[in-house]
Coordinates of C-alpha atoms and ligand atoms in Angstrom, one line a residue:
M1 CA -11.0 23.7 25.7
D2 CA -9.5 20.5 24.4
G3 CA -9.6 20.7 20.6
R4 CA -8.8 17.1 20.1
W5 CA -12.3 16.0 20.8
A6 CA -14.0 18.5 18.5
G7 CA -14.6 16.2 15.6
A8 CA -16.0 13.5 17.9
R9 CA -18.3 16.0 19.7
K10 CA -19.5 17.4 16.3
S11 CA -20.3 13.9 15.1
G12 CA -22.7 13.8 18.1
W13 CA -22.1 10.4 19.6
V14 CA -20.2 8.8 22.3
A15 CA -21.0 5.1 22.2
R16 CA -20.5 2.8 25.2
R17 CA -18.6 -0.2 24.3
E18 CA -17.2 -3.0 26.4
E19 CA -13.5 -3.0 26.5
V20 CA -12.0 -5.9 24.6
T21 CA -9.0 -7.4 26.3
I22 CA -6.8 -8.9 23.6
T23 CA -4.7 -11.8 24.8
A24 CA -5.5 -14.0 21.9
L25 CA -7.3 -12.2 19.2
P26 CA -10.9 -13.4 18.7
Q27 CA -11.9 -14.9 15.4
P28 CA -14.3 -12.8 13.3
S29 CA -17.7 -12.6 14.7
V30 CA -20.4 -10.9 12.6
P31 CA -23.1 -9.6 14.9
D32 CA -26.4 -11.4 14.3
S33 CA -28.3 -8.3 15.2
L34 CA -27.4 -4.8 14.4
R35 CA -29.7 -3.4 17.1
G36 CA -27.7 -0.8 18.9
E37 CA -26.8 -0.7 22.5
G38 CA -25.5 2.1 24.6
C39 CA -26.3 5.0 22.2
S40 CA -29.6 6.5 22.9
R41 CA -29.5 9.5 20.6
R42 CA -29.2 7.8 17.2
P43 CA -29.0 4.4 15.7
P44 CA -25.7 2.5 16.0
L45 CA -23.2 3.8 13.5
D46 CA -22.6 0.5 11.8
K47 CA -26.3 0.4 11.1
L48 CA -26.2 4.0 9.9
L49 CA -23.4 3.1 7.6
F50 CA -25.4 0.3 6.1
M51 CA -28.4 2.6 5.8
E52 CA -26.2 5.1 4.0
L53 CA -25.2 2.3 1.7
G54 CA -28.8 1.8 0.9
R55 CA -29.4 -1.6 2.5
E56 CA -29.8 -3.2 5.8
A57 CA -26.8 -5.1 7.1
D58 CA -27.0 -8.8 6.9
T59 CA -24.4 -11.2 8.0
V60 CA -24.2 -13.1 4.8
S61 CA -23.6 -10.2 2.5
L62 CA -21.1 -8.7 5.0
E63 CA -19.0 -11.9 5.1
S64 CA -19.0 -12.3 1.3
K65 CA -18.2 -8.6 0.8
I66 CA -15.3 -8.8 3.1
G67 CA -13.8 -12.1 2.0
R68 CA -11.7 -14.3 4.1
C69 CA -8.1 -13.2 3.9
K70 CA -8.1 -12.2 7.6
L71 CA -4.7 -11.4 9.0
R72 CA -3.8 -10.2 12.5
I73 CA -2.4 -6.7 12.3
S74 CA -1.3 -4.3 15.0
M75 CA -1.0 -0.5 14.5
I76 CA 1.5 1.1 16.8
G77 CA 0.5 4.8 16.9
C78 CA -3.0 6.0 16.7
G79 CA -2.5 9.4 15.0
Y80 CA -4.0 10.2 11.5
V81 CA -2.0 7.5 9.7
G82 CA -2.5 4.7 12.3
L83 CA -6.2 5.4 12.8
V84 CA -7.0 5.6 9.2
T85 CA -4.8 2.7 8.2
G86 CA -6.1 0.5 11.1
T87 CA -9.7 1.3 10.5
C88 CA -9.5 0.7 6.7
L89 CA -7.6 -2.5 7.1
A90 CA -10.3 -3.7 9.6
E91 CA -12.9 -2.7 7.0
A92 CA -11.0 -4.8 4.5
G93 CA -11.6 -7.7 6.8
H94 CA -8.5 -8.0 8.9
Q95 CA -8.3 -8.3 12.6
V96 CA -6.7 -5.0 13.7
L97 CA -5.5 -4.0 17.2
C98 CA -4.3 -0.5 17.7
T99 CA -2.1 0.9 20.4
D100 CA -0.7 4.2 21.4
N101 CA 1.3 5.5 24.3
D102 CA -1.2 8.3 24.9
A103 CA -3.5 6.7 27.5
E104 CA -6.2 9.3 27.1
R105 CA -6.4 8.8 23.4
I106 CA -6.8 5.0 23.8
A107 CA -9.4 5.5 26.5
A108 CA -11.3 7.8 24.2
L109 CA -11.1 5.4 21.3
K110 CA -12.3 2.6 23.5
A111 CA -15.3 4.7 24.4
G112 CA -15.9 5.4 20.7
V113 CA -14.6 8.9 20.6
V114 CA -12.5 9.6 17.5
P115 CA -9.9 12.2 18.5
I116 CA -9.4 13.7 15.0
Y117 CA -11.7 15.1 12.4
E118 CA -11.5 13.0 9.3
P119 CA -14.6 12.5 7.1
H120 CA -16.1 9.0 7.2
L121 CA -13.7 7.8 9.9
D122 CA -16.0 7.8 12.9
A123 CA -18.7 5.7 11.3
M124 CA -16.2 3.2 9.9
L125 CA -14.4 2.9 13.2
A126 CA -17.6 2.3 15.1
A127 CA -18.9 -0.3 12.6
N128 CA -15.6 -2.2 12.8
C129 CA -15.4 -2.1 16.6
R130 CA -18.9 -3.4 16.7
S131 CA -18.0 -6.3 14.4
Q132 CA -14.9 -6.8 16.5
N133 CA -12.5 -6.4 13.6
L134 CA -11.0 -3.4 15.3
S135 CA -10.0 -2.9 18.9
F136 CA -7.7 -0.7 21.0
T137 CA -5.3 -1.4 23.8
R138 CA -2.9 0.5 25.9
N139 CA -0.6 -2.5 26.2
A140 CA 1.9 -2.2 23.3
A141 CA 3.6 -5.4 24.2
E142 CA 0.3 -7.2 23.8
A143 CA -0.2 -5.6 20.5
V144 CA 3.2 -6.8 19.4
R145 CA 2.6 -10.4 20.5
A146 CA -0.9 -10.6 19.0
A147 CA 0.0 -9.6 15.4
D148 CA 1.3 -11.3 12.3
A149 CA 2.2 -7.9 10.9
I150 CA 3.0 -4.8 12.9
F151 CA 2.5 -1.4 11.2
I152 CA 4.7 1.4 12.7
C153 CA 2.6 4.6 12.5
V154 CA 4.4 6.7 15.1
G155 CA 5.3 10.4 14.5
T156 CA 8.6 11.5 13.0
P157 CA 8.5 15.2 13.8
P158 CA 11.2 17.6 12.7
L159 CA 14.2 18.1 14.9
E160 CA 15.6 21.6 15.3
N161 CA 18.0 21.0 12.4
G162 CA 15.1 19.9 10.1
E163 CA 16.0 16.2 10.2
A164 CA 13.3 13.7 11.1
D165 CA 13.3 12.6 14.7
L166 CA 13.4 8.9 14.5
S167 CA 13.4 8.2 18.3
A168 CA 9.8 6.9 18.3
I169 CA 10.7 4.4 15.5
D170 CA 13.7 3.3 17.5
N171 CA 11.6 2.8 20.6
V172 CA 9.1 0.7 18.7
A173 CA 11.8 -1.4 17.1
R174 CA 13.3 -2.2 20.5
L175 CA 9.9 -3.0 21.9
V176 CA 9.0 -5.4 19.0
A177 CA 12.4 -7.1 19.3
S178 CA 12.0 -7.7 23.0
E179 CA 8.4 -8.7 23.0
A180 CA 8.0 -10.8 19.9
L181 CA 7.6 -14.5 20.7
T182 CA 6.8 -15.5 17.2
S183 CA 7.9 -14.3 13.8
K184 CA 6.5 -11.0 12.6
L185 CA 6.5 -8.7 9.7
V186 CA 7.3 -5.1 10.7
V187 CA 5.9 -2.6 8.3
E188 CA 7.3 0.9 8.3
K189 CA 4.3 3.2 7.6
S190 CA 5.6 6.4 9.2
T191 CA 7.3 8.8 6.8
V192 CA 11.1 8.2 7.2
P193 CA 14.2 9.1 5.3
A194 CA 15.7 6.5 3.0
Q195 CA 17.8 3.8 4.7
T196 CA 15.7 3.9 7.9
G197 CA 14.4 0.4 7.1
Q198 CA 18.0 -0.9 7.1
Q199 CA 18.5 0.7 10.5
L200 CA 15.2 -0.8 11.7
K201 CA 16.4 -4.3 10.6
R202 CA 19.7 -3.8 12.4
V203 CA 18.0 -2.7 15.7
L204 CA 15.5 -5.6 15.5
G205 CA 18.4 -8.0 15.1
L206 CA 20.4 -6.4 17.9
Y207 CA 17.6 -6.4 20.5
R208 CA 15.9 -9.6 19.5
R209 CA 15.3 -11.7 22.6
H210 CA 14.2 -15.0 21.1
G211 CA 16.7 -16.3 18.6
A212 CA 14.2 -18.4 16.6
V213 CA 12.0 -15.5 16.0
Q214 CA 12.2 -14.0 12.5
L215 CA 11.6 -10.2 12.2
R216 CA 11.2 -9.2 8.6
V217 CA 10.9 -5.5 7.6
A218 CA 9.1 -3.8 4.8
S219 CA 8.5 -0.2 3.8
N220 CA 4.9 0.7 2.8
P221 CA 4.7 4.5 2.5
E222 CA 1.3 6.1 2.9
F223 CA -0.1 8.7 0.5
L224 CA -3.1 9.8 2.5
R225 CA -4.2 13.4 2.4
E226 CA -5.9 14.8 5.5
G227 CA -9.5 15.4 4.8
T228 CA -9.7 12.7 2.2
A229 CA -7.6 10.0 4.0
V230 CA -10.3 7.3 4.0
Q231 CA -11.0 7.7 0.3
D232 CA -7.2 7.8 -0.4
F233 CA -6.7 4.5 1.5
L234 CA -9.7 2.7 0.0
H235 CA -9.1 4.0 -3.5
P236 CA -5.4 4.6 -3.8
D237 CA -3.6 5.5 -7.1
R238 CA -0.7 3.3 -6.1
I239 CA 0.4 1.0 -3.3
V240 CA 4.2 0.8 -2.9
L241 CA 5.7 -2.2 -1.2
G242 CA 9.4 -2.0 -0.4
V243 CA 10.4 -5.6 0.4
E244 CA 13.4 -7.8 0.6
E245 CA 11.9 -11.3 0.7
E246 CA 9.2 -13.1 -1.4
E247 CA 7.4 -14.1 1.8
T248 CA 7.1 -10.4 2.8
E249 CA 5.7 -9.5 -0.6
K250 CA 3.2 -12.3 -0.4
Q251 CA 2.0 -11.3 3.1
L252 CA 1.6 -7.6 2.1
R253 CA -0.2 -8.5 -1.1
E254 CA -2.6 -10.5 1.1
I255 CA -3.1 -7.5 3.4
Y256 CA -4.0 -5.3 0.5
R257 CA -5.9 -7.8 -1.6
P258 CA -9.3 -6.5 -0.4
I259 CA -8.3 -3.0 -1.4
L260 CA -7.0 -4.1 -4.8
E261 CA -10.1 -6.2 -5.4
R262 CA -12.4 -3.5 -3.9
R263 CA -13.9 -5.8 -1.4
F264 CA -15.0 -3.4 1.4
R265 CA -18.0 -1.2 2.2
C266 CA -17.1 2.2 0.9
P267 CA -18.4 4.9 3.1
V268 CA -17.3 7.6 0.6
H269 CA -19.4 6.4 -2.3
L270 CA -22.1 4.7 -0.3
G271 CA -21.5 1.4 -1.9
A272 CA -21.6 2.7 -5.4
C273 CA -17.9 3.4 -6.2
P274 CA -17.4 4.7 -9.7
P275 CA -15.6 2.3 -12.0
A276 CA -11.9 2.8 -11.9
K277 CA -8.8 0.9 -12.8
S278 CA -7.2 -1.1 -10.1
P279 CA -4.4 0.8 -8.2
D280 CA -0.9 0.2 -9.3
L281 CA 0.9 -2.2 -7.0
L282 CA 4.7 -1.4 -7.1
I283 CA 7.2 -3.8 -5.6
T284 CA 10.4 -2.0 -4.9
T285 CA 13.4 -2.1 -2.6
M286 CA 13.0 -0.6 0.8
N287 CA 15.3 2.3 0.1
S288 CA 13.3 3.1 -3.1
A289 CA 10.0 2.9 -1.2
E290 CA 11.2 5.3 1.4
L291 CA 12.6 7.7 -1.2
I292 CA 9.3 7.6 -3.2
K293 CA 7.4 9.1 -0.3
H294 CA 9.8 12.0 0.3
A295 CA 10.3 12.6 -3.4
S296 CA 6.5 12.7 -3.9
N297 CA 5.8 15.2 -1.1
S298 CA 8.8 17.3 -2.1
F299 CA 7.7 17.4 -5.7
L300 CA 4.2 18.5 -4.7
A301 CA 5.7 21.2 -2.5
M302 CA 7.9 22.4 -5.4
K303 CA 4.9 22.4 -7.7
I304 CA 3.0 24.7 -5.3
S305 CA 6.0 27.0 -4.9
Y306 CA 6.4 27.1 -8.7
A307 CA 2.7 28.1 -9.1
N308 CA 3.2 30.8 -6.4
M309 CA 6.2 32.2 -8.2
I310 CA 4.2 32.3 -11.5
A311 CA 1.4 34.1 -9.5
D312 CA 3.9 36.8 -8.4
L313 CA 5.0 37.2 -12.0
C314 CA 1.3 37.4 -13.1
E315 CA 0.8 40.3 -10.7
K316 CA 3.8 42.1 -12.3
V317 CA 2.8 41.6 -15.9
G318 CA -0.9 41.8 -15.6
A319 CA -1.6 38.1 -16.3
D320 CA -4.1 35.8 -14.4
I321 CA -2.6 32.8 -12.6
K322 CA -5.8 30.9 -12.9
E323 CA -5.7 31.2 -16.7
V324 CA -2.0 30.3 -16.8
T325 CA -2.2 27.3 -14.5
R326 CA -5.4 26.0 -16.1
A327 CA -3.7 26.0 -19.5
M328 CA -0.5 24.5 -18.1
G329 CA -2.4 21.8 -16.3
L330 CA -4.1 20.6 -19.6
D331 CA -0.6 19.3 -20.6
P332 CA -0.7 15.7 -19.3
R333 CA 3.0 16.0 -18.6
I334 CA 2.2 18.7 -16.0
G335 CA -1.3 17.9 -14.8
P336 CA -3.8 20.3 -13.3
R337 CA -3.4 19.6 -9.5
F338 CA -1.3 21.3 -6.9
L339 CA -1.0 24.4 -9.0
D340 CA -3.3 26.5 -6.8
A341 CA -1.4 29.7 -5.9
G342 CA -1.9 31.6 -2.6
L343 CA -0.7 31.3 0.9
G344 CA 1.4 28.2 0.2
F345 CA 1.6 24.8 1.8
G346 CA 1.2 24.0 5.5
G347 CA 0.3 21.0 7.5
F348 CA 2.4 18.4 9.2
C349 CA 3.6 16.7 6.1
L350 CA 4.9 18.9 3.2
P351 CA 6.8 21.4 5.3
K352 CA 8.5 18.8 7.5
D353 CA 9.1 16.3 4.7
I354 CA 10.8 18.9 2.4
Q355 CA 13.1 19.8 5.3
A356 CA 14.0 16.2 6.0
F357 CA 14.6 15.6 2.3
I358 CA 16.9 18.6 2.2
R359 CA 18.9 17.2 5.2
L360 CA 19.1 13.8 3.7
A361 CA 20.5 15.2 0.4
E362 CA 23.0 17.3 2.4
R363 CA 24.1 14.2 4.4
C364 CA 24.6 12.4 1.1
G365 CA 26.5 15.2 -0.5
V366 CA 23.8 16.0 -3.1
D367 CA 23.2 19.6 -3.8
F368 CA 19.4 20.0 -3.7
T369 CA 19.2 23.8 -3.8
M370 CA 16.0 23.6 -5.8
L371 CA 14.2 22.2 -2.8
K372 CA 15.6 24.8 -0.5
E373 CA 14.3 27.4 -2.9
A374 CA 10.8 25.9 -2.9
E375 CA 10.9 26.1 0.9
R376 CA 12.1 29.7 0.9
V377 CA 9.4 30.7 -1.6
N378 CA 6.8 29.1 0.7
K379 CA 8.0 30.9 3.8
R380 CA 7.6 34.2 1.9
R381 CA 3.9 33.7 1.2
V382 CA 2.7 34.8 4.6
D383 CA 4.9 37.9 4.3
L384 CA 3.4 38.7 0.9
L385 CA -0.1 38.4 2.4
L386 CA 0.9 40.7 5.3
E387 CA 2.3 43.2 2.8
K388 CA -1.1 43.1 1.0
I389 CA -2.9 43.7 4.3
R390 CA -0.6 46.6 5.2
K391 CA -1.0 48.1 1.8
A392 CA -4.8 47.9 2.0
L393 CA -5.2 49.0 5.6
W394 CA -2.2 51.4 5.8
V395 CA -2.0 51.2 9.6
I396 CA -2.8 47.8 11.2
K397 CA -2.7 48.9 14.8
G398 CA -6.2 49.4 16.1
K399 CA -7.9 47.8 13.1
R400 CA -10.4 44.9 13.4
V401 CA -9.6 42.0 11.2
G402 CA -11.9 39.0 10.5
I403 CA -10.4 35.6 9.5
L404 CA -12.3 32.9 7.6
G405 CA -10.4 29.6 7.9
L406 CA -7.8 28.5 10.4
A407 CA -7.0 24.9 9.4
F408 CA -4.0 24.3 7.1
K409 CA -6.4 23.3 4.4
A410 CA -10.1 22.5 4.0
N411 CA -11.8 19.4 5.5
T412 CA -9.5 19.0 8.5
D413 CA -9.2 20.4 12.0
D414 CA -5.4 20.3 11.8
I415 CA -3.6 23.6 12.3
R416 CA -0.1 22.2 12.5
F417 CA 2.2 24.6 10.4
A418 CA -1.0 26.3 9.2
P419 CA -0.2 29.7 7.6
S420 CA -3.2 31.1 9.6
L421 CA -1.1 30.9 12.8
E422 CA 1.7 33.1 11.4
V423 CA -0.8 35.6 10.0
I424 CA -2.6 35.8 13.4
R425 CA 0.7 36.1 15.3
A426 CA 1.8 39.0 13.0
L427 CA -1.5 40.8 13.2
L428 CA -1.6 40.6 17.0
A429 CA 2.0 41.8 17.2
E430 CA 1.1 44.8 15.1
G431 CA -1.9 45.7 17.3
A432 CA -4.9 44.4 15.3
Q433 CA -8.0 43.0 16.9
V434 CA -8.7 39.6 15.5
R435 CA -11.9 37.6 15.2
A436 CA -12.0 34.2 13.5
Y437 CA -14.2 31.5 12.2
D438 CA -13.4 27.9 11.1
Q439 CA -15.9 25.1 11.1
E440 CA -13.4 22.6 12.6
A441 CA -10.2 24.2 13.8
M442 CA -11.3 26.8 16.4
D443 CA -10.8 24.6 19.4
K444 CA -7.2 23.8 18.5
T445 CA -6.5 27.4 17.6
S446 CA -8.0 28.7 20.8
A447 CA -5.4 26.7 22.7
I448 CA -2.7 28.8 21.0
F449 CA -4.5 32.1 20.7
P450 CA -7.0 32.4 23.6
Q451 CA -7.0 36.2 23.2
I452 CA -8.8 36.3 19.8
H453 CA -12.6 36.2 19.4
Y454 CA -13.9 33.0 18.0
C455 CA -17.2 33.3 16.1
R456 CA -20.3 31.1 15.6
D457 CA -20.3 31.7 11.8
P458 CA -18.6 33.6 9.0
Y459 CA -21.1 36.5 9.4
E460 CA -20.1 37.1 13.0
A461 CA -16.4 37.1 11.9
A462 CA -17.3 39.8 9.4
Q463 CA -19.1 42.0 12.0
D464 CA -17.6 45.5 12.1
V465 CA -14.2 44.5 10.6
D466 CA -12.0 46.6 8.4
A467 CA -10.8 43.6 6.5
L468 CA -11.9 40.0 6.0
L469 CA -9.1 37.4 5.3
I470 CA -9.7 34.0 3.7
L471 CA -7.0 31.7 4.9
T472 CA -8.5 28.2 4.2
E473 CA -10.2 27.0 1.1
W474 CA -13.4 25.7 2.9
E475 CA -16.1 25.2 0.3
E476 CA -18.6 26.9 2.7
F477 CA -16.8 30.2 2.1
R478 CA -17.6 30.2 -1.7
Q479 CA -21.3 30.1 -0.9
L480 CA -21.6 33.0 1.6
D481 CA -24.2 35.7 1.3
W482 CA -21.7 38.4 0.3
E483 CA -24.3 41.2 0.3
R484 CA -25.0 40.5 4.0
I485 CA -21.2 40.3 4.7
S486 CA -20.7 43.6 2.9
D487 CA -23.4 45.2 5.1
L488 CA -21.8 43.8 8.3
M489 CA -18.3 45.0 7.6
L490 CA -17.0 48.5 8.5
R491 CA -15.3 48.6 5.1
P492 CA -16.0 45.9 2.5
M493 CA -12.6 44.6 1.9
I494 CA -11.6 41.0 1.3
I495 CA -8.0 39.6 1.2
D496 CA -8.3 36.2 -0.3
G497 CA -5.2 34.2 0.6
R498 CA -6.5 31.1 -1.3
N499 CA -7.8 32.6 -4.5
L500 CA -11.1 31.1 -3.6
L501 CA -13.5 33.8 -4.9
D502 CA -14.2 35.3 -8.2
P503 CA -12.5 38.8 -8.4
A504 CA -14.9 40.2 -10.9
A505 CA -18.0 39.0 -9.0
M506 CA -16.6 40.4 -5.7
M507 CA -15.9 43.7 -7.2
E508 CA -19.3 43.9 -8.8
R509 CA -20.7 43.4 -5.3
G510 CA -18.8 46.5 -4.3
F511 CA -15.9 44.8 -2.4
E512 CA -12.3 45.9 -2.5
Y513 CA -10.8 42.6 -3.3
H514 CA -7.2 41.4 -3.1
C515 CA -5.8 37.9 -3.9
F516 CA -2.7 36.3 -5.4
G517 CA -1.7 36.6 -9.1
R518 CA -4.9 38.0 -10.6
P519 CA -5.1 41.4 -12.2
I520 CA -7.4 43.2 -9.8
E521 CA -6.8 46.9 -10.5
N522 CA -7.4 46.7 -14.2
Q523 CA -10.1 44.0 -13.9
T524 CA -12.8 44.5 -16.6
A525 CA -15.3 42.0 -17.8
P526 CA -13.4 39.2 -19.5
K527 CA -13.3 38.9 -23.2
A528 CA -15.2 36.3 -25.1
I529 CA -14.7 32.8 -23.9
I530 CA -15.5 30.0 -26.2
H531 CA -16.2 26.4 -25.2
A532 CA -13.8 26.2 -22.4
P533 CA -14.3 23.9 -19.5
E534 CA -14.8 25.9 -16.3
V535 CA -13.5 29.1 -17.9
F536 CA -13.8 32.2 -15.8
L537 CA -16.5 34.5 -17.1
A538 CA -17.5 37.5 -15.0
G539 CA -18.1 35.5 -11.9
A540 CA -19.7 32.5 -13.6
H541 CA -18.3 29.2 -14.8
V542 CA -19.0 28.3 -18.4
P543 CA -20.1 24.6 -18.5
S544 CA -17.7 22.1 -19.8
A545 CA -17.6 21.5 -23.6
P546 CA -15.5 19.2 -25.7
S547 CA -13.5 22.0 -27.4
T548 CA -10.8 23.6 -25.4
E549 CA -10.3 26.9 -27.1
I550 CA -9.7 29.5 -24.4
V551 CA -9.5 33.2 -25.1
T552 CA -7.6 34.9 -22.4
Ligands
UGA1 C1 0.3 15.5 1.8 C2 0.3 14.8 0.5 O1 -0.5 15.4 -0.4 C3 -0.1 13.3 0.7 O2 0.0 12.6 -0.5 C4 0.8 12.7 1.8 O3 0.4 11.4 2.0 C5 0.7 13.5 3.0 O4 1.1 14.8 2.8 C6 1.6 12.8 4.1 O5 2.8 12.9 3.9 O6 1.1 12.2 5.0 P1 -1.6 16.7 3.3 O7 -0.5 17.3 4.1 O8 -2.8 16.1 3.9 O9 -1.1 15.6 2.2 O10 -2.1 18.0 2.4 P2 -2.1 18.4 0.9 O11 -3.4 18.2 0.3 O12 -0.9 17.9 0.2 O13 -1.9 20.0 1.1 C7 -0.7 20.5 1.7 C8 -0.8 22.0 1.7 O14 -0.6 22.5 0.4 C9 -2.1 22.6 2.2 O15 -1.7 23.7 3.1 C10 -2.7 23.1 1.0 O16 -3.6 24.2 1.2 C11 -1.5 23.5 0.1 N1 -1.8 23.5 -1.3 C12 -2.2 22.4 -1.9 C13 -1.6 24.7 -2.1 O17 -1.2 25.7 -1.5 N2 -1.8 24.6 -3.4 C14 -2.2 23.5 -4.1 O18 -2.4 23.6 -5.3 C15 -2.4 22.3 -3.3

């Protein structure tokens, strides 16, 4: 099974679309009719999007909503970053052409199949292809020549020593230098170590074929989270522009103007975005912009590892990590997010970025032991979960274990560096029989572990198992019929690697329940709780109230 098309298949459409050959990019043309062609099963997605927004599309409102600051932009790389950035910039009214060296991927995108699962992306992509603001080509040279601004969105995977592999960036730089016939802005969007922009400038200069062509470079790091990437792009907290010339700053401001002024159709809030302050626009040097990205991801990683250490301490002293982090998070200097303890961080960003940052520090002679420690703490999380499983099951060999959640986090089908993979590997090595369920990530996991049983729903995953593990914080898992699950299991035992469930409620339902940093053995009904927002009370949440007195 090829997992890459799972999201597209789930979304239930494969639209036919004429291939657009881009030699000179067409000027905006707003369709005079939104009647669909080529999709017999449901209305065209652009129409659907408008229907979701609560109105029929009409060309006049579309034009006025989008505004007229249209720039020609090319995305090199159609992974998560390139696809989300390209589609959102097209939605913002620019003329976007995306290319990738994966021919299959481009063919699929041309056919309307989005190869990743990312909420709202497929509808937006279809709508913008239809309005011809967005198109795809295999011909990277064409994409270079057609654009005023070229966004580099290629992968920077980790090398064996942990450093970022910048060979794809280097390839793009040489391609741009040799193919550009007119002046271009080259925007570094991929996550790269500080000083990469300077190298990029050097390579562009060295390989430039046409002397009169000016190739300016900027760093514009992305802060998109998988699963909420469209929302993050359209409603960012901040936009960082690392620039060296005024002209570059002006051009980038123009590119982001529709986002700053909120002139786009928002698929997340269906046209009724809540009032919010404009994102901060930060103009920095290129080195700072690059460092901001790595420093942010590494800080988030450290925050998670810190919460995980506190969770371990909670287990020892009989405290509750949820109570501790909730109170900590009320301090605005700390903030409530990224303090969820459990299995630790996975995915393709935090683990690789922390490593690349450590290597950068080493190369620069800066002792960043703190970061190494955060990484070490994270690596230990899976071992701790396995220790809990061993303690609860005694012998793993011959036991049946059900797994809920395979993706590295909720709302994505991404399993790269997902803790679930290490857990499965260890369980299989120790002779357990594994069955698993995840609403999006099973296709991808089955390519790695074809030998485990993939289930239609969480209940099938619980059938006749000795233990049920929760490894991803999918919202669906909070809402399960736990009585039914208990009846299905050989032994009603849950090991909650994401602290998703309420220990008291689970124990009341008769489960043996294990999680991270919560006092399970001595769990009794909590003491009185007074006017606390979302305070834990015997399985229920007390509604928010203005006072914040918490009795723990
Ligand atoms: C991360 C950053 O959050 C984004 O700002 C950044 O743009 C992105 O990397 C990137 O570099 O492209 P992402 O990898 O999508 O985004 O995922 P996160 O939401 O950061 O979660 C990372 C991991 O940490 C997940 O495995 C999640 O389960 C775990 N996590 C998160 C915790 O264990 N505890 C928490 O409190 C929060």
